[in-house]
Coordinates of N, CA and C in Angstrom, one line a residue:
M1 N -118.0 -21.5 -46.9 CA -117.8 -20.4 -48.0 C -119.3 -21.3 -48.9
S2 N -119.9 -20.2 -49.3 CA -121.1 -20.8 -50.1 C -121.2 -21.3 -51.7
I3 N -121.8 -21.8 -51.9 CA -121.6 -22.5 -53.4 C -121.7 -21.7 -54.3
A4 N -122.0 -20.4 -54.2 CA -122.2 -19.4 -55.2 C -120.7 -18.8 -55.3
R5 N -119.9 -18.7 -54.0 CA -118.5 -18.1 -53.7 C -117.8 -18.9 -54.4
R6 N -118.0 -20.6 -54.2 CA -117.3 -21.0 -55.0 C -117.0 -21.3 -56.4
V7 N -118.6 -21.4 -56.9 CA -118.5 -21.3 -58.4 C -118.1 -19.7 -59.1
Q8 N -118.1 -18.6 -58.1 CA -117.4 -17.4 -58.3 C -115.8 -17.5 -58.8
L9 N -115.1 -18.2 -57.7 CA -113.6 -18.4 -57.5 C -113.3 -19.4 -58.8
V10 N -114.0 -20.4 -59.4 CA -113.7 -21.4 -60.3 C -113.8 -20.4 -61.4
E11 N -114.7 -19.5 -61.7 CA -115.2 -18.9 -63.1 C -113.9 -17.6 -62.9
D12 N -113.4 -17.2 -61.9 CA -112.0 -16.2 -62.0 C -111.1 -17.0 -62.2
L13 N -110.9 -18.2 -61.9 CA -109.8 -18.9 -62.2 C -109.5 -19.3 -63.7
F14 N -110.8 -19.5 -64.2 CA -110.8 -19.8 -65.5 C -110.4 -18.4 -66.5
H15 N -111.3 -17.3 -66.2 CA -110.9 -16.1 -66.7 C -109.3 -15.7 -66.4
Q16 N -108.5 -16.2 -65.5 CA -107.3 -15.7 -65.4 C -106.5 -16.7 -66.1
L17 N -106.7 -18.0 -66.4 CA -106.0 -18.6 -67.5 C -106.3 -18.3 -68.7
E18 N -107.5 -18.0 -69.1 CA -107.8 -17.5 -70.4 C -107.0 -16.2 -70.8
L19 N -106.7 -15.5 -69.8 CA -105.6 -14.0 -70.1 C -104.5 -14.8 -70.3
E20 N -104.0 -15.8 -69.4 CA -102.6 -16.2 -69.9 C -102.4 -16.9 -71.1
S21 N -103.3 -17.9 -71.2 CA -103.4 -18.5 -72.4 C -103.0 -17.4 -73.8
A22 N -103.9 -16.3 -73.4 CA -104.1 -15.3 -74.6 C -102.3 -14.6 -74.9
Q23 N -101.9 -14.5 -73.6 CA -100.7 -13.7 -73.4 C -99.4 -14.6 -73.9
F24 N -99.7 -15.9 -73.6 CA -98.8 -16.9 -74.2 C -98.8 -16.8 -75.7
E25 N -100.0 -17.2 -76.2 CA -100.4 -17.0 -78.1 C -99.4 -15.9 -78.4
Q26 N -99.7 -14.4 -77.8 CA -99.2 -13.4 -78.4 C -97.6 -13.3 -78.3
S27 N -97.1 -13.6 -77.5 CA -95.6 -13.8 -77.0 C -95.0 -14.8 -77.7
S28 N -95.5 -16.2 -78.1 CA -95.1 -17.0 -78.7 C -95.2 -17.1 -80.0
G29 N -96.4 -17.0 -80.6 CA -96.9 -16.9 -81.7 C -97.2 -18.5 -81.9
L30 N -97.5 -19.1 -81.0 CA -98.3 -20.3 -81.2 C -99.5 -20.5 -80.7
S31 N -100.4 -20.7 -81.4 CA -102.0 -20.9 -81.2 C -102.8 -21.9 -81.9
C32 N -103.7 -22.0 -81.4 CA -104.9 -23.0 -82.1 C -105.3 -22.7 -83.7
V33 N -105.4 -23.5 -84.6 CA -106.0 -23.1 -85.7 C -107.1 -22.6 -85.7
S34 N -107.8 -21.7 -86.3 CA -109.0 -21.3 -86.1 C -110.1 -22.0 -86.5
G35 N -111.1 -22.2 -85.6 CA -112.3 -23.3 -85.9 C -111.5 -24.7 -86.0
C36 N -110.5 -25.2 -85.4 CA -110.2 -26.8 -85.5 C -111.4 -27.7 -84.4
G37 N -111.2 -27.4 -83.5 CA -112.0 -28.0 -82.1 C -111.6 -29.5 -82.1
K38 N -110.4 -30.0 -82.7 CA -110.1 -31.3 -82.6 C -109.8 -31.9 -81.1
C39 N -109.3 -30.9 -80.3 CA -109.3 -31.2 -78.9 C -110.5 -31.8 -78.0
C40 N -111.6 -31.3 -78.7 CA -113.1 -31.5 -78.3 C -113.7 -32.7 -78.5
S41 N -112.9 -33.4 -79.6 CA -113.3 -34.6 -80.0 C -112.5 -36.1 -79.6
Y42 N -111.9 -35.9 -78.8 CA -111.2 -37.1 -78.2 C -111.9 -37.2 -76.8
P43 N -112.4 -38.4 -76.8 CA -113.5 -39.0 -75.7 C -112.6 -38.9 -74.7
D44 N -111.0 -39.2 -74.3 CA -110.5 -39.5 -73.2 C -109.8 -38.3 -72.5
V45 N -110.4 -37.2 -73.0 CA -109.9 -35.7 -72.5 C -110.7 -35.7 -71.0
E46 N -109.9 -35.5 -70.0 CA -110.4 -35.5 -68.7 C -110.7 -33.9 -68.2
A47 N -111.3 -34.1 -67.2 CA -111.9 -33.0 -66.5 C -112.1 -33.1 -65.0
S48 N -111.8 -32.2 -64.2 CA -112.1 -32.7 -62.7 C -113.7 -32.5 -62.2
P49 N -114.4 -32.9 -61.4 CA -115.7 -32.0 -61.2 C -115.6 -30.3 -60.7
L50 N -114.4 -30.1 -60.2 CA -114.4 -28.6 -59.9 C -114.6 -27.9 -61.3
E51 N -114.1 -28.5 -62.6 CA -114.4 -27.7 -63.6 C -115.9 -27.4 -64.3
F52 N -116.7 -28.7 -63.7 CA -117.8 -28.8 -64.1 C -118.8 -27.9 -62.9
L53 N -118.4 -27.3 -61.8 CA -119.2 -26.8 -61.1 C -119.8 -25.5 -61.5
P54 N -119.5 -24.8 -61.9 CA -120.2 -23.6 -62.7 C -121.2 -24.1 -63.4
W55 N -121.4 -24.8 -64.5 CA -122.2 -25.4 -65.3 C -123.3 -26.2 -64.2
A56 N -122.8 -26.8 -63.5 CA -124.0 -27.7 -62.8 C -124.7 -26.5 -61.9
F57 N -124.0 -25.6 -61.3 CA -125.0 -24.5 -60.4 C -125.7 -23.7 -61.5
H58 N -125.2 -23.6 -62.8 CA -126.4 -23.2 -63.5 C -127.5 -23.8 -64.0
L59 N -127.2 -25.3 -64.1 CA -128.3 -26.1 -64.2 C -128.9 -26.1 -63.1
F60 N -128.8 -26.0 -62.0 CA -129.5 -26.0 -61.0 C -130.4 -24.8 -60.5
L61 N -129.8 -23.8 -60.9 CA -130.7 -22.4 -60.6 C -131.6 -22.3 -61.6
N62 N -131.5 -23.0 -62.8 CA -132.1 -22.7 -63.7 C -133.4 -24.2 -64.1
G63 N -133.5 -24.7 -63.1 CA -134.3 -26.2 -62.7 C -133.9 -27.3 -63.8
E64 N -132.9 -27.5 -64.3 CA -132.5 -28.1 -65.5 C -131.6 -29.4 -64.9
A65 N -131.1 -29.4 -63.6 CA -130.3 -30.2 -63.3 C -130.7 -31.9 -63.3
E66 N -131.9 -31.9 -62.5 CA -132.6 -33.5 -62.9 C -132.6 -33.9 -64.3
K67 N -133.2 -33.0 -65.1 CA -133.4 -33.5 -66.3 C -131.9 -33.9 -67.3
T68 N -130.6 -32.9 -66.5 CA -129.7 -33.3 -67.3 C -128.9 -34.3 -66.9
L69 N -129.3 -35.0 -65.5 CA -128.8 -35.9 -65.1 C -129.3 -37.1 -65.6
I70 N -130.6 -37.2 -65.9 CA -131.3 -38.3 -66.8 C -131.0 -38.5 -68.0
Q71 N -130.3 -37.2 -68.7 CA -130.0 -37.5 -70.3 C -128.4 -37.8 -70.0
L72 N -128.0 -37.4 -69.5 CA -126.4 -37.9 -69.2 C -126.2 -39.1 -68.7
K73 N -127.2 -39.8 -68.0 CA -127.4 -41.4 -67.4 C -127.8 -42.2 -68.8
K74 N -128.9 -41.8 -69.6 CA -129.4 -42.3 -70.8 C -128.5 -42.4 -71.7
N75 N -127.7 -41.4 -72.1 CA -126.5 -41.5 -73.0 C -125.2 -42.2 -72.8
G76 N -125.2 -42.6 -71.3 CA -124.0 -43.4 -70.7 C -122.9 -42.4 -70.4
A77 N -123.1 -41.2 -70.5 CA -122.1 -40.1 -70.2 C -121.8 -39.8 -69.1
L78 N -122.4 -40.9 -68.3 CA -121.9 -40.4 -66.5 C -121.5 -41.5 -66.0
L79 N -120.2 -41.3 -65.2 CA -119.1 -42.6 -65.0 C -119.6 -43.0 -64.2
V80 N -120.6 -42.5 -62.8 CA -121.0 -42.7 -61.6 C -122.0 -43.9 -61.7

């Protein structure tokens, strides 16, 4: 399976999760506070490598992968 196909499958999954989240919010009445963003401010929020595949592929296609890798290493944001 090509990398482009894998990226598409991950994006399709994200889209499906977005639809299901919206449906849950509508049926339960529970939702995030508009403009909050507190979830994003926790440094210990985990994400799998698969979740970064679409972004990494985008960087690769636009010739920004190497520059971004250097920047992540410089900022100490890379755990490898």
